[in-house]
Amino acid sequence: MTTIDSVLGRRVWDSRGRPTVEAEIRLAGGATGRAIAPAGASTGSGEAVDLRDGGPAQGGYDVRRAVDNLSGPLAEALRGCDATDQASVDRRIVAVDGTPAKSNLGANACIAASMAAARAAAAALHLPLYRVLAGDGAVGLPLPEIQIFGGGAHAGRRIDIQDLMVVCPGAGSVAEALDWTAEIYRAAGALMDETHRRLGVADEGGHWPDFASNEEALEMLVRAIERAGLAPGDEVVVALDIAASEFGRAGRYRLALDDRELDSDGMIEMLLGWTERYPIRSLEDPLAEDDAGGFGRLMAAAGDRLQIVGDDLLVTDADRVAAAAASGNANAVLLKPNQRGTLTETLAAWRAAQTVGMDGIVSARSGETEDTTIVDLAVGWGAGQLKVGSIARGERTAKWNALLRIEEREQAPLARPRFL
Ligand code: 2PG
Ligand code: MG
């Protein structure tokens, strides 16, 4: 009843108006599951391959080959496989692609198939996916990490920092955290309008800012928290995704907005200065992916009080997570299923992190859709934190609203990550 009968590839659209891949899997018993691949803009060089067609159509971003790979070789490989055995589904995906980076069939085709199989299995079992993923374990609600200002590759590089986010450790529930964040988002918009700093909405729904310096963004974020009637550093803290690989290489960092060029130690000094002046508790990709030494020095200086998250550095790779833990380069991992191409490999990265006491953040990409599978992953795997962009734009609110429904159903406690 739960064996895979058919796999269909479909070309659909993402939040940047680019084509993307949807997989629809039908099981022998009639249950179906659907999932859509997201896409990043600031990608780590170690990510699995997001297969695009190139050429003139759709700016080279078309995915007709990946869609054909789904309906062709992937469908053939998965037919007859038991969808409730995710590990064996994913083994087949890995085997039929046959390359380390899924460059043959495309990680976008692979992750859509892997997630659709999980969805079909949950449908056949008449259970929500997060319940299936949790197994016998308790369900945990992740603390939301929510963008207020977009920047970097998501806002025309108008500021260098990519994501300025708030986390509400003082909130008693997901619903309250979202309430507070919406007040902050609104206050930030009003403050920007008063100072003519708002240009629009960035790729992940945060305000597209027109600040004179990177630090002005931090100042305004704290003022927005205060204007919303909340206590910065207590009820609400700040999380940044510096996405430093976008402007740093070979130990040199060029902050265009501040017209400054820093070496690795200069970056660390600047970031630590910010953490003293602002209630920052989490720094994602504070240094470039080729600067593991810099990560190590930052961890040595502040790894006991700050969450240092590897995204481009770790690319959801279990081996990299283990290596980073051994060398003390990060204390948290961002988990993006499409960076690897299967759920089993994504889970392996999370298990590797848990083994060494690292924290986890399940994350969306900057190019997203209405697909909410990552919400189930964060809840079912007990990842503790969830990052999906801002509290505006439908592809973002689809995830927060899914999380609200889960909270209503489960009444589970909100996670309390150690550094937040
Ligand atoms: C990131 C993500 C989400 P992208 O860097 O963490 O903000 O961006 O999907 O463009 O890699
Ligand atoms: Mg990132």
Coordinates of C-alpha atoms and ligand atoms in Angstrom, one line a residue:
M1 CA 0.0 0.0 0.0
T2 CA 2.9 2.4 0.7
T3 CA 5.0 1.4 -2.3
I4 CA 5.7 4.2 -4.8
D5 CA 3.6 3.8 -7.9
S6 CA 4.4 6.9 -9.8
V7 CA 6.6 10.0 -9.6
L8 CA 5.7 13.1 -11.6
G9 CA 7.9 16.1 -12.2
R10 CA 6.1 19.5 -12.6
R11 CA 7.5 22.9 -13.5
V12 CA 6.1 25.5 -11.1
W13 CA 7.2 29.0 -9.9
D14 CA 9.1 30.4 -6.9
S15 CA 8.9 33.7 -5.0
R16 CA 11.5 35.3 -7.3
G17 CA 9.4 34.5 -10.4
R18 CA 11.8 31.7 -11.4
P19 CA 10.8 28.2 -12.5
T20 CA 11.3 25.5 -9.9
V21 CA 10.7 21.8 -9.5
E22 CA 7.7 20.1 -8.0
A23 CA 7.5 16.4 -7.4
E24 CA 4.2 14.5 -7.0
I25 CA 4.4 11.0 -5.7
R26 CA 1.5 8.5 -5.8
L27 CA 1.6 5.4 -3.7
A28 CA 0.0 2.0 -4.6
G29 CA -2.7 2.6 -1.9
G30 CA -3.7 5.9 -3.5
A31 CA -2.0 8.3 -1.1
T32 CA -0.2 11.2 -2.7
G33 CA 2.5 13.6 -1.6
R34 CA 3.8 16.8 -3.2
A35 CA 6.8 19.0 -2.5
I36 CA 8.6 21.9 -4.2
A37 CA 12.4 22.6 -4.2
P38 CA 13.4 26.1 -3.0
A39 CA 16.5 28.0 -4.3
G40 CA 19.2 30.1 -2.7
A41 CA 20.8 33.4 -3.9
S42 CA 23.8 33.4 -1.5
T43 CA 24.9 29.8 -1.9
G44 CA 27.9 28.0 -0.3
S45 CA 30.3 26.6 -2.8
G46 CA 29.9 23.2 -1.2
E47 CA 26.2 23.0 -1.8
A48 CA 24.7 20.2 -3.9
V49 CA 23.9 21.4 -7.4
D50 CA 20.8 23.3 -8.2
L51 CA 20.4 22.2 -11.8
R52 CA 19.5 25.0 -14.2
D53 CA 19.2 24.8 -18.0
G54 CA 21.2 27.9 -18.9
G55 CA 20.6 29.6 -22.2
P56 CA 18.4 32.6 -22.9
A57 CA 15.0 31.5 -21.5
Q58 CA 14.2 32.6 -18.0
G59 CA 17.6 34.2 -17.6
G60 CA 19.2 30.7 -17.7
Y61 CA 17.2 29.7 -14.6
D62 CA 14.9 27.2 -16.3
V63 CA 14.5 23.7 -14.8
R64 CA 13.2 21.7 -17.7
R65 CA 16.0 19.2 -17.4
A66 CA 15.5 18.7 -13.7
V67 CA 11.8 18.2 -14.2
D68 CA 12.5 15.6 -16.9
N69 CA 15.0 13.9 -14.6
L70 CA 12.2 13.6 -12.0
S71 CA 9.7 12.1 -14.4
G72 CA 12.4 10.0 -16.0
P73 CA 15.3 8.4 -14.1
L74 CA 14.2 9.3 -10.6
A75 CA 10.7 8.0 -11.2
E76 CA 12.1 4.8 -12.6
A77 CA 14.4 4.3 -9.6
L78 CA 11.8 5.0 -7.0
R79 CA 9.0 2.9 -8.4
G80 CA 8.3 0.0 -6.1
C81 CA 10.2 1.6 -3.2
D82 CA 8.4 1.7 0.2
A83 CA 7.8 5.4 0.9
T84 CA 7.7 4.9 4.6
D85 CA 11.3 3.8 4.5
Q86 CA 12.9 7.3 3.9
A87 CA 16.4 6.0 4.2
S88 CA 15.9 3.5 1.4
V89 CA 14.1 6.1 -0.8
D90 CA 17.0 8.4 -0.4
R91 CA 19.6 5.7 -1.0
R92 CA 18.0 5.1 -4.3
I93 CA 18.0 8.8 -5.1
V94 CA 21.7 9.1 -4.2
A95 CA 22.5 5.9 -6.3
V96 CA 20.6 6.9 -9.4
D97 CA 22.2 10.3 -9.4
G98 CA 25.6 8.8 -8.8
T99 CA 27.5 12.0 -8.1
P100 CA 28.7 13.5 -4.8
A101 CA 27.0 16.9 -5.5
K102 CA 23.9 15.5 -7.3
S103 CA 25.1 17.3 -10.4
N104 CA 23.7 14.6 -12.7
L105 CA 20.0 14.8 -11.9
G106 CA 20.1 18.1 -9.9
A107 CA 19.6 18.4 -6.1
N108 CA 16.5 20.4 -6.9
A109 CA 14.9 17.3 -8.5
C110 CA 16.3 15.1 -5.8
I111 CA 15.1 17.1 -2.8
A112 CA 11.6 17.5 -4.3
A113 CA 11.4 13.7 -4.7
S114 CA 12.7 13.0 -1.2
M115 CA 10.3 15.4 0.4
A116 CA 7.3 14.3 -1.7
A117 CA 8.0 10.7 -0.7
A118 CA 7.9 11.8 3.0
R119 CA 4.6 13.6 2.4
A120 CA 3.1 10.7 0.6
A121 CA 4.1 8.3 3.4
A122 CA 2.6 10.6 6.0
A123 CA -0.6 10.8 4.0
A124 CA -0.8 7.0 3.8
L125 CA -0.3 6.8 7.5
H126 CA -3.0 9.5 8.1
L127 CA -0.5 11.4 10.3
P128 CA 1.0 14.9 10.0
L129 CA 4.5 14.6 8.6
Y130 CA 6.1 16.1 11.8
R131 CA 4.5 13.3 13.8
V132 CA 6.0 10.6 11.5
L133 CA 9.4 12.3 11.7
A134 CA 9.2 12.5 15.5
G135 CA 8.6 8.8 15.8
D136 CA 8.2 7.9 19.4
G137 CA 9.9 11.1 20.5
A138 CA 8.2 14.2 21.9
V139 CA 7.3 17.0 19.4
G140 CA 9.2 20.3 20.0
L141 CA 8.2 23.7 18.7
P142 CA 11.1 25.7 17.3
L143 CA 11.8 29.3 18.3
P144 CA 11.2 31.5 15.2
E145 CA 14.1 33.6 13.9
I146 CA 12.4 36.3 11.8
Q147 CA 13.8 38.9 9.4
I148 CA 13.0 42.6 9.8
F149 CA 15.5 44.0 7.3
G150 CA 16.8 42.3 4.2
G151 CA 20.2 43.1 2.7
G152 CA 23.1 41.6 0.8
A153 CA 22.1 39.4 -2.1
H154 CA 18.5 39.7 -1.1
A155 CA 18.2 43.5 -1.4
G156 CA 20.4 44.5 -4.3
R157 CA 23.4 44.7 -1.8
R158 CA 22.0 47.9 -0.5
I159 CA 23.6 47.0 2.9
D160 CA 26.2 44.4 3.4
I161 CA 24.6 42.4 6.2
Q162 CA 22.1 40.0 4.6
D163 CA 19.6 39.2 7.3
L164 CA 18.8 41.3 10.3
M165 CA 16.5 39.2 12.4
V166 CA 14.8 39.1 15.8
V167 CA 14.2 36.2 18.1
C168 CA 11.7 36.4 20.9
P169 CA 13.0 34.1 23.7
G170 CA 10.7 36.0 26.1
A171 CA 7.6 34.9 24.3
G172 CA 5.6 32.0 25.8
S173 CA 4.4 30.5 22.5
V174 CA 4.9 30.7 18.7
A175 CA 1.8 32.8 18.5
E176 CA 3.2 35.3 20.9
A177 CA 6.6 35.4 19.2
L178 CA 4.9 36.1 15.9
D179 CA 2.7 38.8 17.5
W180 CA 5.7 40.6 18.9
T181 CA 7.6 40.3 15.7
A182 CA 4.8 41.8 13.7
E183 CA 4.8 44.7 16.1
I184 CA 8.5 45.1 15.6
Y185 CA 8.2 44.8 11.8
R186 CA 5.5 47.5 11.8
A187 CA 7.5 49.8 14.1
A188 CA 10.6 49.3 11.9
G189 CA 8.6 50.3 8.8
A190 CA 7.3 53.4 10.5
L191 CA 10.8 54.4 11.7
M192 CA 12.1 53.9 8.2
D193 CA 9.4 56.0 6.7
E194 CA 10.0 58.9 9.2
T195 CA 13.7 58.9 8.1
H196 CA 13.1 58.1 4.4
R197 CA 14.9 54.8 4.8
R198 CA 12.3 52.3 3.4
L199 CA 12.7 51.4 -0.3
G200 CA 10.4 48.4 -0.4
V201 CA 10.2 44.7 0.5
A202 CA 13.3 42.5 0.1
D203 CA 13.4 38.9 -1.2
E204 CA 12.5 37.3 2.1
G205 CA 9.8 39.9 3.1
G206 CA 12.0 42.1 5.3
H207 CA 12.0 45.8 4.7
W208 CA 14.4 46.8 1.8
P209 CA 16.5 49.4 3.6
D210 CA 18.3 52.5 2.5
F211 CA 20.7 52.9 5.4
A212 CA 23.9 55.0 5.4
S213 CA 25.9 52.4 7.3
N214 CA 25.5 48.8 8.4
E215 CA 25.4 49.9 12.0
E216 CA 22.5 52.2 11.3
A217 CA 20.5 49.1 10.5
L218 CA 21.4 47.7 14.0
E219 CA 20.5 50.9 15.7
M220 CA 17.1 51.1 14.0
L221 CA 16.4 47.5 14.7
V222 CA 16.9 48.1 18.5
R223 CA 14.7 51.2 18.3
A224 CA 12.0 49.3 16.5
I225 CA 12.0 46.7 19.3
E226 CA 11.7 49.5 21.9
R227 CA 9.0 51.3 19.9
A228 CA 7.0 48.0 19.9
G229 CA 7.1 48.2 23.7
L230 CA 9.4 45.2 24.1
A231 CA 12.7 44.9 26.0
P232 CA 15.8 44.4 23.7
G233 CA 18.2 41.8 25.1
D234 CA 15.6 40.4 27.4
E235 CA 12.3 39.7 25.7
V236 CA 13.7 40.1 22.2
V237 CA 17.3 39.5 20.9
V238 CA 18.9 40.1 17.6
A239 CA 20.3 37.4 15.2
L240 CA 22.3 38.3 12.1
D241 CA 23.2 36.4 9.0
I242 CA 26.3 38.3 7.8
A243 CA 26.6 36.0 4.8
A244 CA 30.2 37.1 4.7
S245 CA 31.1 34.8 1.8
E246 CA 29.3 37.3 -0.4
F247 CA 31.8 40.0 0.3
G248 CA 34.8 38.2 1.8
R249 CA 37.5 36.0 0.2
A250 CA 41.0 34.9 1.1
G251 CA 40.9 36.8 4.4
R252 CA 39.8 40.1 2.9
Y253 CA 36.4 41.6 3.6
R254 CA 35.0 44.6 1.6
L255 CA 32.1 46.3 3.3
A256 CA 30.8 48.4 0.4
L257 CA 28.3 50.5 2.4
D258 CA 30.9 51.5 5.1
D259 CA 33.6 51.8 2.4
R260 CA 35.9 49.7 4.6
E261 CA 38.2 46.8 3.9
L262 CA 39.0 44.5 6.8
D263 CA 41.0 41.4 7.3
S264 CA 39.7 38.5 9.2
D265 CA 40.7 39.8 12.7
G266 CA 39.3 43.2 11.7
M267 CA 35.9 41.5 10.9
I268 CA 36.0 39.7 14.3
E269 CA 36.8 42.9 16.1
M270 CA 34.0 44.8 14.4
L271 CA 31.5 42.0 15.0
L272 CA 32.4 41.7 18.7
G273 CA 32.1 45.5 19.0
W274 CA 28.5 45.2 17.6
T275 CA 27.7 42.4 20.1
E276 CA 28.7 44.8 22.9
R277 CA 26.6 47.6 21.7
Y278 CA 23.5 45.7 20.5
P279 CA 21.7 42.7 21.9
I280 CA 23.0 40.3 19.3
R281 CA 23.0 36.6 20.4
S282 CA 23.5 34.8 17.1
L283 CA 25.9 35.3 14.2
E284 CA 25.5 33.2 11.0
D285 CA 28.3 33.1 8.5
P286 CA 30.1 35.9 10.4
L287 CA 33.2 35.1 8.2
A288 CA 33.5 33.7 4.7
E289 CA 33.3 30.0 4.0
D290 CA 37.1 29.9 3.2
D291 CA 38.0 31.4 6.6
A292 CA 37.6 28.5 8.9
G293 CA 40.5 29.9 11.0
G294 CA 38.5 33.1 11.5
F295 CA 35.5 31.1 12.7
G296 CA 37.8 29.4 15.1
R297 CA 39.1 32.6 16.5
L298 CA 35.7 34.1 16.8
M299 CA 34.5 31.0 18.6
A300 CA 37.5 31.1 21.0
A301 CA 36.6 34.7 21.8
A302 CA 32.8 34.4 22.2
G303 CA 31.7 30.9 21.5
D304 CA 30.6 30.5 25.1
R305 CA 28.1 33.3 24.9
L306 CA 27.1 33.7 21.2
Q307 CA 25.5 31.3 18.8
I308 CA 28.0 31.0 15.8
V309 CA 26.1 29.4 13.0
G310 CA 27.7 27.7 9.9
D311 CA 25.6 28.0 6.7
D312 CA 27.9 28.4 3.7
L313 CA 30.6 27.0 6.0
L314 CA 28.8 23.7 6.7
V315 CA 26.3 23.4 3.8
T316 CA 24.2 20.9 5.8
D317 CA 27.0 18.3 5.5
A318 CA 27.4 15.8 8.3
D319 CA 31.2 15.4 7.7
R320 CA 31.7 19.2 7.7
V321 CA 29.6 19.5 10.9
A322 CA 31.8 16.9 12.7
A323 CA 35.0 18.6 11.5
A324 CA 33.8 22.0 12.5
A325 CA 32.9 20.7 16.0
A326 CA 36.3 19.0 16.3
S327 CA 38.2 22.2 15.4
G328 CA 35.8 24.4 17.4
N329 CA 34.7 26.6 14.4
A330 CA 31.0 26.8 15.0
N331 CA 28.5 25.9 17.7
A332 CA 25.4 25.7 15.5
V333 CA 24.4 24.5 12.1
L334 CA 21.9 25.8 9.6
L335 CA 19.9 23.0 8.0
K336 CA 18.8 23.5 4.5
P337 CA 17.5 20.3 2.8
N338 CA 18.3 21.5 -0.7
Q339 CA 22.0 22.0 0.2
R340 CA 22.3 18.2 0.2
G341 CA 19.4 16.9 -1.9
T342 CA 17.8 14.3 0.4
L343 CA 16.1 14.4 3.8
T344 CA 18.2 11.5 5.1
E345 CA 21.4 13.5 4.4
T346 CA 19.9 16.6 6.0
L347 CA 19.0 14.6 9.1
A348 CA 22.5 13.1 9.2
A349 CA 23.9 16.6 9.4
W350 CA 21.5 17.4 12.3
R351 CA 22.3 14.1 14.1
A352 CA 26.1 14.9 13.7
A353 CA 25.4 18.2 15.3
Q354 CA 23.4 16.8 18.2
T355 CA 26.1 14.2 18.8
V356 CA 28.6 17.0 19.5
G357 CA 26.2 19.3 21.3
M358 CA 25.8 21.8 18.5
D359 CA 22.5 23.6 18.0
G360 CA 20.4 23.5 14.9
I361 CA 18.3 25.9 12.8
V362 CA 16.1 24.6 10.0
S363 CA 16.1 27.2 7.3
A364 CA 14.2 28.2 4.2
R365 CA 15.9 29.6 1.1
S366 CA 15.6 33.1 -0.3
G367 CA 13.7 31.7 -3.3
E368 CA 10.7 29.9 -1.8
T369 CA 7.2 28.7 -2.4
E370 CA 4.1 27.7 -0.5
D371 CA 5.7 24.4 0.4
T372 CA 5.9 24.0 4.2
T373 CA 7.8 20.8 4.6
I374 CA 10.7 22.5 6.5
V375 CA 8.2 23.4 9.3
D376 CA 7.5 19.6 9.7
L377 CA 11.3 19.0 9.8
A378 CA 12.0 21.6 12.4
V379 CA 9.1 20.3 14.6
G380 CA 9.6 16.6 14.0
W381 CA 13.4 16.6 14.4
G382 CA 13.2 18.9 17.4
A383 CA 15.7 21.3 15.8
G384 CA 14.9 24.1 18.3
Q385 CA 15.0 27.0 15.8
L386 CA 13.3 27.8 12.5
K387 CA 14.3 30.6 10.0
V388 CA 12.0 31.3 7.1
G389 CA 12.5 35.0 6.4
S390 CA 10.1 37.7 7.5
I391 CA 6.6 38.0 8.6
A392 CA 5.4 39.3 5.2
R393 CA 5.1 37.6 1.8
G394 CA 3.0 34.5 1.3
E395 CA 5.8 32.0 0.8
R396 CA 7.0 33.1 4.3
T397 CA 3.7 33.3 6.1
A398 CA 2.7 29.9 4.7
K399 CA 5.4 28.5 7.0
W400 CA 4.6 30.6 10.1
N401 CA 0.9 29.8 9.7
A402 CA 1.7 26.1 9.4
L403 CA 3.7 26.4 12.6
L404 CA 0.8 28.1 14.3
R405 CA -1.6 25.3 13.4
I406 CA 0.9 22.7 14.8
E407 CA 1.2 24.7 18.0
E408 CA -2.6 24.8 18.3
R409 CA -2.8 21.0 17.8
E410 CA 0.2 20.0 20.0
Q411 CA 0.3 22.5 22.8
A412 CA 4.0 21.7 23.0
P413 CA 6.5 24.0 24.7
L414 CA 8.6 26.4 22.8
A415 CA 12.3 25.5 22.5
R416 CA 14.8 27.5 24.6
P417 CA 18.1 27.4 22.6
R418 CA 21.1 27.9 24.9
F419 CA 22.5 31.2 23.6
L420 CA 19.2 33.0 22.9
Ligands
2PG1 C1 20.7 32.1 4.0 C2 19.5 32.0 3.1 C3 18.3 32.5 3.8 P1 19.9 32.0 0.6 O1 21.8 32.6 3.6 O2 20.7 31.7 5.1 O3 18.4 33.8 4.4 O4 19.7 32.8 1.9 O5 18.7 31.0 0.4 O6 19.9 33.0 -0.5 O7 21.2 31.2 0.7
MG2 MG 22.9 32.1 5.6

